[in-house]
Coordinates of C-alpha atoms in Angstrom, one line a residue:
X4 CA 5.6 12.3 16.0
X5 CA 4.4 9.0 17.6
X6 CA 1.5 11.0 19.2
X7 CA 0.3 12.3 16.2
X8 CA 0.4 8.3 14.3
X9 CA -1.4 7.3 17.4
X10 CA -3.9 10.0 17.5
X11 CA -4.7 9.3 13.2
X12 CA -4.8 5.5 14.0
X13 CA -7.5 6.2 16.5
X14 CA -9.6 8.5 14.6
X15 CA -8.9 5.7 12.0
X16 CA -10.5 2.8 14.2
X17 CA -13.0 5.2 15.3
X18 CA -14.2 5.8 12.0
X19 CA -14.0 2.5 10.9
X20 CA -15.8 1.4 14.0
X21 CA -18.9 4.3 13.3
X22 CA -19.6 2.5 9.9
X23 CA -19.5 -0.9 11.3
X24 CA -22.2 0.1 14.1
X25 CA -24.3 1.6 11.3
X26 CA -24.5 -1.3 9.3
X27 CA -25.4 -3.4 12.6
X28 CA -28.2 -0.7 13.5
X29 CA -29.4 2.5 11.6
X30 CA -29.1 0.3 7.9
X31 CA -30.3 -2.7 9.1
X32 CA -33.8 -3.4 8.0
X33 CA -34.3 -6.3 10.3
X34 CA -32.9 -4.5 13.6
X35 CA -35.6 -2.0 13.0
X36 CA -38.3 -4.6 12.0
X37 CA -37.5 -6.5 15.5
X38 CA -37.2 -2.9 17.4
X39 CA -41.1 -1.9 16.3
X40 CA -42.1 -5.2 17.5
X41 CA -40.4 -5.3 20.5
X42 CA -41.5 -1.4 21.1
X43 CA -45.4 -2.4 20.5
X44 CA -45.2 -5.2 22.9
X45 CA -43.8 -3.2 25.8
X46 CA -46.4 -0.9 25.1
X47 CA -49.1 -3.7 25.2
X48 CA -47.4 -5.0 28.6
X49 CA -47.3 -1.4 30.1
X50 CA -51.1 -0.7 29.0
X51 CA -50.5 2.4 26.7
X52 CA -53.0 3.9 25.8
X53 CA -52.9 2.9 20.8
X54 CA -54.1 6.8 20.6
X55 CA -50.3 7.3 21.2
X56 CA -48.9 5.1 18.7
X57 CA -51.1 7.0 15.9
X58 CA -50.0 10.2 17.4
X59 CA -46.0 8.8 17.2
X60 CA -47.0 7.8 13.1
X61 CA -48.8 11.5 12.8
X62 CA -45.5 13.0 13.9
X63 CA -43.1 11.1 12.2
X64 CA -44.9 11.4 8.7
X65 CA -43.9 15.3 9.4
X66 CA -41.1 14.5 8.2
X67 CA -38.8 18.0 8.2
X68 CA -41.8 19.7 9.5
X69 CA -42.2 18.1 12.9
X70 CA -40.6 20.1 15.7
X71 CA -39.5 16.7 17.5
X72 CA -37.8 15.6 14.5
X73 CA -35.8 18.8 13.6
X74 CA -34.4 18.4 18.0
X75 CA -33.5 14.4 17.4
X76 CA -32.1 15.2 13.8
X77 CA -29.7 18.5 15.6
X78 CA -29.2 15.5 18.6
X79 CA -28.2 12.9 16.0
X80 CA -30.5 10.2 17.1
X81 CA -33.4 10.5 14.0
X82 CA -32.6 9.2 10.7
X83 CA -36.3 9.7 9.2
X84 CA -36.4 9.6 5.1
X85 CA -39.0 12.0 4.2

């Protein structure tokens, strides 16, 4: 039926569109380059406290073994290599 075309094309475009955002974020090297930087100047500007930037490098060299990573990996938002 037409629905059924329509529904396939938009899953279609929707998985096309996934794979284009990836390539633009999560497998860019350069957007995640600029993102540190610009993450360790708004900590500068909000006067952070650097303890918690080695506590953010502690837990993310967990890898599989850090509880915050396992909750952000089942929430889809970590992409760590470990």
């Amino acid at each position: 039926t037409d629905d059924n075309g329509l529904y396939q094309a938009g899953r279609a475009m929707n998985a096309l569109n996934i794979i284009w955002k990836k390539t633009k974020t999560a497998w860019s090297l350069g957007t995640h380059v600029a993102n540190t930087n610009s993450n360790i100047m708004l900590m500068d500007f909000a006067d952070t406290d650097i303890k918690y930037l080695a506590k953010a490098v502690k837990e993310m060299m967990k890898g599989d073994d850090s509880v915050l990573y396992k909750d952000g990996k089942i929430a889809g938002t970590c992409m760590l290599m470990s």
